[in-house]
Coordinates of C-alpha atoms in Angstrom, one line a residue:
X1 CA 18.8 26.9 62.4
X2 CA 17.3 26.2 59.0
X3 CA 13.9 26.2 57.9
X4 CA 13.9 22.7 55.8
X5 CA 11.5 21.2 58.0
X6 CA 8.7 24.3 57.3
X7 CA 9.9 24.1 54.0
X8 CA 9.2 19.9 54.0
X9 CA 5.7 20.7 55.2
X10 CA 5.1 23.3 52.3
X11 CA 6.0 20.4 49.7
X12 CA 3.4 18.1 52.1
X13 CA 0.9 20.4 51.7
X14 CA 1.3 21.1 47.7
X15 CA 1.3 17.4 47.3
X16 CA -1.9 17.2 49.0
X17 CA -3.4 20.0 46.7
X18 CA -2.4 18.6 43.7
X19 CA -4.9 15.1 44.8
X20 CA -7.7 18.0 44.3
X21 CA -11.2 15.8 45.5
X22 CA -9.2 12.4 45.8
X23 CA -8.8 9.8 43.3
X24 CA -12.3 8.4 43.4
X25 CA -13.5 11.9 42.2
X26 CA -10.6 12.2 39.6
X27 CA -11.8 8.9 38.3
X28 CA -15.3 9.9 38.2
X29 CA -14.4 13.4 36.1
X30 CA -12.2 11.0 33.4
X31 CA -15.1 8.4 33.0
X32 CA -17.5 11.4 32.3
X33 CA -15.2 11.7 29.4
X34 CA -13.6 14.8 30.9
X35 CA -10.3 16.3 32.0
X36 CA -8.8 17.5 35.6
X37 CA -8.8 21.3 35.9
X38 CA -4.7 20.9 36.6
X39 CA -4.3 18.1 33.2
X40 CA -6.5 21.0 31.2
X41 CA -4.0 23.8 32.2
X42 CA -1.2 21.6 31.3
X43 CA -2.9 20.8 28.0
X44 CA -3.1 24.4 27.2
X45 CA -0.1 26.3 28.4
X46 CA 3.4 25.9 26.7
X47 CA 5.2 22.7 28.4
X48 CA 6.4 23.7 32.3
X49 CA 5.6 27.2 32.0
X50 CA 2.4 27.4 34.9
X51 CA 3.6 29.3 37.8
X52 CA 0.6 28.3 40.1
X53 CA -0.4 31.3 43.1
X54 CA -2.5 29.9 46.2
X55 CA -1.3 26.3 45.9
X56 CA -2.3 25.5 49.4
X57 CA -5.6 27.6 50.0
X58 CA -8.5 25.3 51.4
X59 CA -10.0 23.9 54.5
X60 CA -7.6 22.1 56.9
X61 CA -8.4 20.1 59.7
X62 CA -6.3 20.2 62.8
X63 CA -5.7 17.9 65.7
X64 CA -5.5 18.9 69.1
X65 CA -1.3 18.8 69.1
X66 CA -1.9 21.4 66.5
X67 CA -1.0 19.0 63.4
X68 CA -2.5 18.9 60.3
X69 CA -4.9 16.0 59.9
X70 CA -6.8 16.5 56.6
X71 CA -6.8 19.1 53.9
X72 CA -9.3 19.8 51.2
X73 CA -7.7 22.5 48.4
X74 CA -10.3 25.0 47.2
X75 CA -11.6 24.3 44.0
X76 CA -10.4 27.5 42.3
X77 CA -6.8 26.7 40.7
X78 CA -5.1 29.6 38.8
X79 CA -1.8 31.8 38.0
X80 CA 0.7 32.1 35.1
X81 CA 1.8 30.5 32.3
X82 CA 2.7 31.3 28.8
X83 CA 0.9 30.0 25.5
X84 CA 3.5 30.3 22.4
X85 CA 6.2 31.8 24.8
X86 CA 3.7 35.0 25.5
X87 CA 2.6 35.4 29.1
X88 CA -0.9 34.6 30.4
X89 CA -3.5 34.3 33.1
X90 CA -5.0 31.1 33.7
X91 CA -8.2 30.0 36.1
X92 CA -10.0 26.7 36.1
X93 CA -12.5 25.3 38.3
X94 CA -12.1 22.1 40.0
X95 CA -15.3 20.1 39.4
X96 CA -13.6 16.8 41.6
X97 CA -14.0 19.2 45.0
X98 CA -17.8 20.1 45.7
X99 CA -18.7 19.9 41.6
X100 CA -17.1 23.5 41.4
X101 CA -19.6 25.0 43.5
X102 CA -18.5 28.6 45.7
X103 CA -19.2 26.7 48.7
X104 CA -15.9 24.6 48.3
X105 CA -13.7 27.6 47.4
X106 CA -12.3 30.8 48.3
X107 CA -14.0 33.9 46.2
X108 CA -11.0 36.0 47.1
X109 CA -8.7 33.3 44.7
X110 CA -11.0 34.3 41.4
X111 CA -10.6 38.0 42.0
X112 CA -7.1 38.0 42.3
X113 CA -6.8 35.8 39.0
X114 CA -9.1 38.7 36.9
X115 CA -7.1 41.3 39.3
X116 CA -3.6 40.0 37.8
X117 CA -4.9 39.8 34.2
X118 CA -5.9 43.6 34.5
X119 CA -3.3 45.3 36.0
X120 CA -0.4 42.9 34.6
X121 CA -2.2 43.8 31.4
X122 CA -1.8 40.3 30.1
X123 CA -4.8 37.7 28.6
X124 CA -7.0 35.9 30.6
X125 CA -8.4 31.9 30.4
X126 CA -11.1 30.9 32.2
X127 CA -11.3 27.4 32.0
X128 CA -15.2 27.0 34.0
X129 CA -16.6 23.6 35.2
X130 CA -19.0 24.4 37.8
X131 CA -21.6 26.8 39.1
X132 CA -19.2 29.2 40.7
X133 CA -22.1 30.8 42.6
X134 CA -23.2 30.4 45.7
X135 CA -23.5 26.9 46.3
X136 CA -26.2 24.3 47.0
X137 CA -28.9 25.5 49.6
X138 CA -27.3 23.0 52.3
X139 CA -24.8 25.7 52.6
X140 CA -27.3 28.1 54.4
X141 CA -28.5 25.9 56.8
X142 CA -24.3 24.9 57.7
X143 CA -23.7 28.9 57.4
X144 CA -26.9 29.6 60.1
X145 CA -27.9 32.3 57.4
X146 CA -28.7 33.5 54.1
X147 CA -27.3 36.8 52.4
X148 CA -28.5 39.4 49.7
X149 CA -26.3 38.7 47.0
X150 CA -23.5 40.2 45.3
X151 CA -20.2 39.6 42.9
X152 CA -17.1 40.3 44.3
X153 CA -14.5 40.7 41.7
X154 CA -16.8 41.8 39.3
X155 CA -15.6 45.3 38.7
X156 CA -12.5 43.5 37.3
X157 CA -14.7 41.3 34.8
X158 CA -16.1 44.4 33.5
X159 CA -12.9 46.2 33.4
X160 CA -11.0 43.5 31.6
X161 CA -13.4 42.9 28.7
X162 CA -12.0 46.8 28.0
X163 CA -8.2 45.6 28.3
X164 CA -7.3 42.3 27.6
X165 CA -8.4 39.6 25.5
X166 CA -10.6 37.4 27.4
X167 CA -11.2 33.7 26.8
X168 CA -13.8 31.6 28.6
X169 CA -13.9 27.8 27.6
X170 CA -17.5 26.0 29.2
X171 CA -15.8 22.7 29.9
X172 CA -18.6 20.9 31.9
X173 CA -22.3 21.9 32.9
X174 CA -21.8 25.6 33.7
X175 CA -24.5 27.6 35.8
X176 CA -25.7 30.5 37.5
X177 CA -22.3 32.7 38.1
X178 CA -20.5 30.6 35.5
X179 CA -22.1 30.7 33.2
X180 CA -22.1 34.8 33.6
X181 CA -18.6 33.9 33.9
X182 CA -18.4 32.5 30.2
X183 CA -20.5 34.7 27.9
X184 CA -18.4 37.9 29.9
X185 CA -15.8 37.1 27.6
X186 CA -14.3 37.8 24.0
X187 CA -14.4 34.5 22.6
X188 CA -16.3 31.4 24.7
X189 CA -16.3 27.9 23.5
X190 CA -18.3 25.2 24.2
X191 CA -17.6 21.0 24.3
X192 CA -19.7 19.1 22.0
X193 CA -21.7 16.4 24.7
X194 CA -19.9 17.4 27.7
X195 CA -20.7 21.1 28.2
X196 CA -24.1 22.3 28.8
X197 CA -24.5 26.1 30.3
X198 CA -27.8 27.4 32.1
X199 CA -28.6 30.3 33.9
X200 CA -30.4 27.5 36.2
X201 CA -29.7 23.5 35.8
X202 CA -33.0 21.1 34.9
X203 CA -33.9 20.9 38.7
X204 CA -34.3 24.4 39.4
X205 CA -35.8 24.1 35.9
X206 CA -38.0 21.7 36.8
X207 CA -40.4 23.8 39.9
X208 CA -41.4 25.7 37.0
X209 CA -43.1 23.0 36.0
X210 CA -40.4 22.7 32.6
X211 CA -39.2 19.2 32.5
X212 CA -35.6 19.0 30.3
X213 CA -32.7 17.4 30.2
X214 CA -29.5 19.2 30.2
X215 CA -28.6 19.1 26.8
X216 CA -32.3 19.7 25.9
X217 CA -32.1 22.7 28.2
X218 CA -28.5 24.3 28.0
X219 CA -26.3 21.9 24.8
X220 CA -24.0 23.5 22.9
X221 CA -26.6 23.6 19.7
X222 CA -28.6 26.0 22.0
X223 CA -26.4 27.9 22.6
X224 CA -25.1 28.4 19.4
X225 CA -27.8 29.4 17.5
X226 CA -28.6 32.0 20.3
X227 CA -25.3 33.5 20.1
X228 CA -24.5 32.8 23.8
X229 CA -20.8 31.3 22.6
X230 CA -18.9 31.8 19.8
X231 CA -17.7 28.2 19.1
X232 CA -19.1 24.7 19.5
X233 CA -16.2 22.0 19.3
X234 CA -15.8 17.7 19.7
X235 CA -13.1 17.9 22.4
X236 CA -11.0 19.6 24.7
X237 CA -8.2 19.4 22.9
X238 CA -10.2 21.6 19.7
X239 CA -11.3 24.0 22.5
X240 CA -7.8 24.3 24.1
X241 CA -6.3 24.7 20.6
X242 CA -9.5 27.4 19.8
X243 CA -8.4 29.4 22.5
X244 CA -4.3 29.3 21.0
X245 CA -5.2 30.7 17.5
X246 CA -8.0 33.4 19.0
X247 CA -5.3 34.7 21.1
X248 CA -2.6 34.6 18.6
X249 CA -4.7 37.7 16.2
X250 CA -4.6 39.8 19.5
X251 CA -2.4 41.6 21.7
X252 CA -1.6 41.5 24.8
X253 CA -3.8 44.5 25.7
X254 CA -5.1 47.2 24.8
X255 CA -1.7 49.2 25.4
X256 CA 0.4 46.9 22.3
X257 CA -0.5 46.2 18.8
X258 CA -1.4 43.0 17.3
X259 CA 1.8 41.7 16.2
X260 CA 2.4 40.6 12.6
X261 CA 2.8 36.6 11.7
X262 CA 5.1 35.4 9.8
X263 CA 4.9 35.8 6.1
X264 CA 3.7 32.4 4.7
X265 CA 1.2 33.4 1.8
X266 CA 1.9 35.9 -1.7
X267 CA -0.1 39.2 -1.2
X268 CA -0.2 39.0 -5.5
X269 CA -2.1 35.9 -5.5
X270 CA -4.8 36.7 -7.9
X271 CA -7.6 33.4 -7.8
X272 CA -9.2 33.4 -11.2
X273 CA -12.2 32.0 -9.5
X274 CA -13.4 35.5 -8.1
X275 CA -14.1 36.7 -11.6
X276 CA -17.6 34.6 -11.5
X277 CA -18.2 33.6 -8.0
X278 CA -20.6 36.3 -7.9
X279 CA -23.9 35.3 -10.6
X280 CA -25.2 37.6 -13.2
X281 CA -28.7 36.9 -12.2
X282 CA -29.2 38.8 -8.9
X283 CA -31.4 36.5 -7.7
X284 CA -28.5 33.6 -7.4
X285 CA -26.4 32.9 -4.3
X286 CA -22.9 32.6 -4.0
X287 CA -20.4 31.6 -1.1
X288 CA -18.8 34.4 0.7
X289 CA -16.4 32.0 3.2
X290 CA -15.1 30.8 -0.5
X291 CA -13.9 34.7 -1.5
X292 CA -12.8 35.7 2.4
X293 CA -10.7 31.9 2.1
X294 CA -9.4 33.2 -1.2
X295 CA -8.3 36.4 -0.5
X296 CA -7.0 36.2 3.2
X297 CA -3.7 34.6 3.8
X298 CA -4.1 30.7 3.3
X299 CA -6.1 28.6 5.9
X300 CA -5.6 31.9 8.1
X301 CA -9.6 32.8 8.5
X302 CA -11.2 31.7 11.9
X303 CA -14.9 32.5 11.9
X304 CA -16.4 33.2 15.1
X305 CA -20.0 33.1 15.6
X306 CA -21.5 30.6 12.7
X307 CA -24.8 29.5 14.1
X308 CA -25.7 33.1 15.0
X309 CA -26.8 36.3 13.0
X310 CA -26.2 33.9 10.2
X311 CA -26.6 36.4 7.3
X312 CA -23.4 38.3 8.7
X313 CA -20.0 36.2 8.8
X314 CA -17.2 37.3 11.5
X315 CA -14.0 36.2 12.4
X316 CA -10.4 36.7 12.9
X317 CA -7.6 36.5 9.0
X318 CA -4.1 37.9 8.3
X319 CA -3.2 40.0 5.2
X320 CA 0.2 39.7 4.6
X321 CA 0.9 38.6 8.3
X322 CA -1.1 40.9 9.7
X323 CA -4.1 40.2 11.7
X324 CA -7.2 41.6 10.5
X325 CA -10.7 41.6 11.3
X326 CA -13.4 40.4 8.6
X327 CA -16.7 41.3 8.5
X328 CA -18.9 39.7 5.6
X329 CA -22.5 39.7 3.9
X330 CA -23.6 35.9 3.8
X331 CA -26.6 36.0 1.1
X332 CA -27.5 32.6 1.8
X333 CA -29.2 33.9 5.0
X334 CA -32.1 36.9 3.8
X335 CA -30.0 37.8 1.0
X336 CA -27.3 38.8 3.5
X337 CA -30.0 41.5 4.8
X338 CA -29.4 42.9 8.8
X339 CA -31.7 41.0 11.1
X340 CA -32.0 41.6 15.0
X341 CA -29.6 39.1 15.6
X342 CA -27.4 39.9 13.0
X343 CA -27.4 43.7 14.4
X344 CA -26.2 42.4 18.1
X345 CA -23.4 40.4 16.2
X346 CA -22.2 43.0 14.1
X347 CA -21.9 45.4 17.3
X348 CA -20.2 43.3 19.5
X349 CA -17.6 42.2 16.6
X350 CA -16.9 45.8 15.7
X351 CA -16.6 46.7 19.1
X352 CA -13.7 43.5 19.6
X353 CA -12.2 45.4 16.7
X354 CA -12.1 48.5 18.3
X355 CA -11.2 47.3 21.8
X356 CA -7.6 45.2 20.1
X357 CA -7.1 47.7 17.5
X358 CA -7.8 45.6 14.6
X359 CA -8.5 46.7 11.0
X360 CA -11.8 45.5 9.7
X361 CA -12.4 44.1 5.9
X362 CA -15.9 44.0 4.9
X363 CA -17.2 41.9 2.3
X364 CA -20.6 43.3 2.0
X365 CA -23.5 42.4 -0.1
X366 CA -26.7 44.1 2.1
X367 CA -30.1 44.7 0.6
X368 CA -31.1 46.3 3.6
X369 CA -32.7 45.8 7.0
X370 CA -34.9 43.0 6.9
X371 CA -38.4 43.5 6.3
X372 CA -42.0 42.1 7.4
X373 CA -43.5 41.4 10.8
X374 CA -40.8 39.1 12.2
X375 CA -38.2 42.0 11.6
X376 CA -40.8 44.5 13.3
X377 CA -41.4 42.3 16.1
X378 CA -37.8 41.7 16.9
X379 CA -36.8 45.7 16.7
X380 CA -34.5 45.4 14.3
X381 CA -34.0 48.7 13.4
X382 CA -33.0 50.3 17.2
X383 CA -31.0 46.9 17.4
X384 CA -29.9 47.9 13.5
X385 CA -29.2 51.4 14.4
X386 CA -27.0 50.3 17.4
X387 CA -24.5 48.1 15.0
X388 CA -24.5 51.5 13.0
X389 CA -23.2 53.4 15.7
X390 CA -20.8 51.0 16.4
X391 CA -19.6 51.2 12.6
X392 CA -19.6 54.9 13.4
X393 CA -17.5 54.6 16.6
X394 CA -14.8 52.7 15.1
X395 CA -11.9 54.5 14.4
X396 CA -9.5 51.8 13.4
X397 CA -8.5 51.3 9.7
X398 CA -11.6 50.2 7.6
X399 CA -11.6 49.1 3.6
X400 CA -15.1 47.8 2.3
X401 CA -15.2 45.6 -0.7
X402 CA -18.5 45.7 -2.0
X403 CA -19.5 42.5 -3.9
X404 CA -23.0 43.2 -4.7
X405 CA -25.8 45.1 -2.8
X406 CA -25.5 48.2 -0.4
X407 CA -29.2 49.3 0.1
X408 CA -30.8 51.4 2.2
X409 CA -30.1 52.6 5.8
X410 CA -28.1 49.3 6.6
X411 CA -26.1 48.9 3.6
X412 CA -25.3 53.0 4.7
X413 CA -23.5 51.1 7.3
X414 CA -21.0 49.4 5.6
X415 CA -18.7 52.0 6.6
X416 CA -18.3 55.1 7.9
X417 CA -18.5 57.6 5.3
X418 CA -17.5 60.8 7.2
X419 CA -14.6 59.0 7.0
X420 CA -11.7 58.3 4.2
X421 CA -13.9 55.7 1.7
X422 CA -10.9 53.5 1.4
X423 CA -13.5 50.7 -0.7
X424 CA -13.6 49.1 -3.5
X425 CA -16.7 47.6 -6.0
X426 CA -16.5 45.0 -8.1
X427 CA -18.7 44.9 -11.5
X428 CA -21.5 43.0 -10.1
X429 CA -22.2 45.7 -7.9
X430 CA -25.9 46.8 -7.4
X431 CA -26.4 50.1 -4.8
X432 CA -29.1 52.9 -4.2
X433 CA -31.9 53.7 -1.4
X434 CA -34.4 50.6 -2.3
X435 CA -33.8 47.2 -5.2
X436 CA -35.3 48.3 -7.9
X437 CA -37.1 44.7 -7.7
X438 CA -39.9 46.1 -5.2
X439 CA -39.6 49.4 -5.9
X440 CA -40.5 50.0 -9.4
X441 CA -44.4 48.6 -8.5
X442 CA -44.5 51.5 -5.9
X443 CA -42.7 54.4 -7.1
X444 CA -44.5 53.4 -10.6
X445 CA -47.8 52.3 -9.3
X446 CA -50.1 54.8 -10.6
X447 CA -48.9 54.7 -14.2
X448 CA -49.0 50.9 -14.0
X449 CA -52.5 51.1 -13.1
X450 CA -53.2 53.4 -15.9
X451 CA -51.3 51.1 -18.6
X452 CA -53.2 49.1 -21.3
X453 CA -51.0 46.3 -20.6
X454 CA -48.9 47.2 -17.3
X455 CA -47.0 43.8 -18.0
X456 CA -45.7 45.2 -21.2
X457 CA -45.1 48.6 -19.6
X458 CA -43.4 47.2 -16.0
X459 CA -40.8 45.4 -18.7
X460 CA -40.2 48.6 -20.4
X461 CA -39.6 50.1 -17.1
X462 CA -37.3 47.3 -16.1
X463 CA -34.7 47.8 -18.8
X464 CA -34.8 51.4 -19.0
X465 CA -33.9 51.6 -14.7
X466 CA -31.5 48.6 -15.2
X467 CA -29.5 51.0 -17.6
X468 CA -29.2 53.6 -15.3
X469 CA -28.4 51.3 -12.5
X470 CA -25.0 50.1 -14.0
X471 CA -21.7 50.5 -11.5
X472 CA -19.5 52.8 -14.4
X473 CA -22.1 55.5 -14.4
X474 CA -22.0 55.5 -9.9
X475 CA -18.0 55.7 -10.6
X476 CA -19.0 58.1 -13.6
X477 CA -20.0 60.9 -10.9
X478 CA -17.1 59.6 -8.4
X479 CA -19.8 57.9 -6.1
X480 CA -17.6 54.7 -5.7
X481 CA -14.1 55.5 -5.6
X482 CA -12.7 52.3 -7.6
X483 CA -14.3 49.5 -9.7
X484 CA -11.9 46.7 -9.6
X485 CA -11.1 43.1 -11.2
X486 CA -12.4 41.0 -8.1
X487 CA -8.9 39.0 -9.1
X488 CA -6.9 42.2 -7.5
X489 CA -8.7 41.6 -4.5
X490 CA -5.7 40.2 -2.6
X491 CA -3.2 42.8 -3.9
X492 CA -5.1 45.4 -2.6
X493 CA -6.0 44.2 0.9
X494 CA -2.8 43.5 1.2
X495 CA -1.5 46.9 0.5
X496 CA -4.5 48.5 2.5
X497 CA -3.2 45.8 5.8
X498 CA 0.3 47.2 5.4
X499 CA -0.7 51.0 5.0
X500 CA -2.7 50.5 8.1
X501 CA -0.1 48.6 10.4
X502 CA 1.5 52.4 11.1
X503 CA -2.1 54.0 11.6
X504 CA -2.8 52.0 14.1
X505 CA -3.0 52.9 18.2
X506 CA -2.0 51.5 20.9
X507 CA -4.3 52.4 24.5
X508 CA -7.7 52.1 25.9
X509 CA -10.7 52.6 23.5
X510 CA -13.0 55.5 24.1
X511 CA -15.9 53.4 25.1
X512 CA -15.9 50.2 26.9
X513 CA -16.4 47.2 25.2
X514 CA -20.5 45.8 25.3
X515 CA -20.2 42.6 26.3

């Protein structure tokens, strides 16, 4: 009267599933130097913690006693599991049955994987090797028909991006809906020769007359420097660990908190190093990853985004255990001025800040929007003006440390100033509506071209404006709050991380996040 024999034939079938395309395909995905979609989950979730849902969806073959004759899993495999003892969402595609293609799975298996993330309210890992779309053009001709396409499931990629941290990792050559896929994500990370992503691969490529390979076409230095993906790494195992530390800044969603590390670092550390980092002569660069590394907890920064927008740093730090986000001027890229690219970095960033209710530290040294016909032809100042409202839509906790420049509209931005100015400058900084190196030719020009010598006169000018330009006579008038010794630096973020911890709120943000 028991059911052990329906029970037998459960553990027949999950055994079958778990031999995914069949050892001559698994061998084929380890030679090409890659992973099995069921070793990478293991890789990244604690040890025995996956709870996997839909084991034994896929196409079974039957004979005519009614037995099952062969079985082919879909190659979708998904479901719980816990990285560092908190619960998550994983899906991976299975690039041994039908190279990950739609045509091999069962749609209804990825939607209820983004379905569970949402409404569990717990993070989600994609892990995508395939296209994920609708399959090679055999398919229409064994289907009898074609079909006007659509996305099921994708009202929950959308909604998710606005509740739970999302992490995509491009672990093989992504396309069409997987690649979509990725990039809809909060932090996506390619693998250094073994991932290439494409809206279309080299072949379809190819009709347009474009000849490529894929790496010419889709590598992970592409993508990159276009700001597709966040992070280029050399394995699995960095993309695996990647995905670890990005989720331990966050929450779990956008109803909890980020939750407070352990305390490992001093929050008095003064580094006597800050006191010159920043050169006298205005024209010199200096390294802002050096001053973030310095005044963050130790070895706690994790920069997203390198390659991309490069005169704006971003990534994830902890002040005193708690996790922060950091926003900084790189000058080494236009003097740390706002380019198009910059602009769509800075929103997007802000906008993760928002979404995980994270306060944001920025390091800013910003002569302004950049000038000249590249800047002009790019739109820089709607796509500027968009990072501004962003700046201006954030309400979590914000402190501004202002190395050097803030000029202009954009250096306006680096904060919200209908807001409590919770900043401080150091000595070396340098502020107003326009550099005075520029401006005194045009707002002097006519005297200039009076001038007996205008060399001699353009000098005088120089010193006179550098006088008035000095940071005590902006703090003078109470138009910077506080000049400070960059060695309190630490002190003070710390105290400004642990007088924001209360202020922060739990829930949805106002807006949804822009992906």
């Amino acid at each position: 009267m028991s059911w052990e024999a329906e029970i037998a034939e459960l553990r027949r079938r999950e055994e079958m599933a778990r031999q995914m395309g069949g050892a001559d395909k698994i061998k084929r995905q380890h030679d090409g130097g890659k992973l099995t979609v069921r070793e990478r989950i293991d890789r990244l979730l604690d040890a025995g913690s996956f709870h996997e849902v839909g084991t034994i969806a896929g196409r079974a073959r039957y004979g005519a006693d009614g037995s099952l004759e062969d079985f082919s899993p879909t190659n979708f495999v998904f479901g719980r599991g816990r990285i560092d003892n908190r619960p998550m969402v994983v899906g991976g595609d299975d690039f041994t049955v039908r190279g990950g293609a739609a045509d091999a799975a069962i749609w209804q298996k990825q939607v209820h994987a983004e379905q569970m993330a949402r409404e569990l309210r717990i993070p989600m890992v994609r892990l995508v090797d395939g296209t994920g779309g609708g399959g090679s053009v055999k398919s229409l001709e064994m289907e009898g028909r074609t079909y006007v396409p659509l996305m099921p499931g994708w009202e929950h990629v959308v909604a998710n991006l606005s509740t739970v941290p999302v992490v995509a990792l491009a672990l093989g050559s992504v396309a069409g809906l997987g690649a979509a896929r990725t990039v809809s994500s909060h932090f996506s990370v390619m693998v250094e020769g073994i991932s290439q992503m494409f809206i279309a691969g080299p072949p379809v490529v190819a009709r347009t007359g474009v000849t490529m390979t894929k790496e010419e076409l889709g590598g992970t230095e592409i993508h990159e420097r276009a700001g597709a993906i966040d992070l280029a790494v050399a394995s699995e195992e960095e993309a695996f660990a990647a995905a670890r530390r990005f989720l331990s800044y966050l929450p779990q969603s956008v109803y909890d908190l980020p939750a407070r590390a352990a305390v490992q670092d001093d929050p008095n550390r003064r580094e006597e190093k800050l006191l010159s980092i920043v050169p006298r002569d205005r024209r010199r660069v200096y390294k802002t990853r050096e001053i973030v590394d310095m005044t963050v907890d130790a070895g706690s920064f994790m920069e997203m985004g390198r390659l991309y927008g490069r005169s704006v740093i971003t990534g994830l730090a902890r002040l005193d255990g708690w996790p922060v986000a950091i926003l900084a001027s790189d000058p080494y890229h236009y003097g740390g001025g706002w380019t198009a690219d910059a602009a769509h970095k800075i929103t997007r960033f802000v906008d993760l800040a928002e979404t995980f209710h994270l306060p944001v530290v920025h390091f800013v040294d910003i002569p302004g929007f950049l000038i000249g016909p590249e800047a002009e032809q790019t739109g820089t100042i709607r796509h500027g003006a968009r990072a501004l409202a962003a700046v201006y839509q954030a309400t979590v906790p914000w402190c501004s440390i202002i190395m050097r420049k803030a000029f202009g509209v954009a250096g306006a931005g680096h904060s919200n100033h209908t807001r409590l100015r919770y900043r401080y400058a150091w000595p070396s900084g340098d502020w107003g509506s326009l550099p005075l190196e520029g401006g005194i030719e045009a707002a002097y020009r006519a005297d200039l071209e009076k001038a007996d010598d205008p060399a001699a006169l353009l000098k005088d000018i120089e010193e006179r404006l550098n006088r008035v330009r000095s940071p005590f006579r902006t703090a003078e008038a109470f138009l910077v709050e506080e000049l400070i010794d960059p060695r309190d630096t630490r002190p003070l973020l710390c105290e400004f991380a642990n007088l924001a911890a209360p202020l922060r709120q739990a829930g949805p943000p106002s807006f949804g996040y822009r992906p």
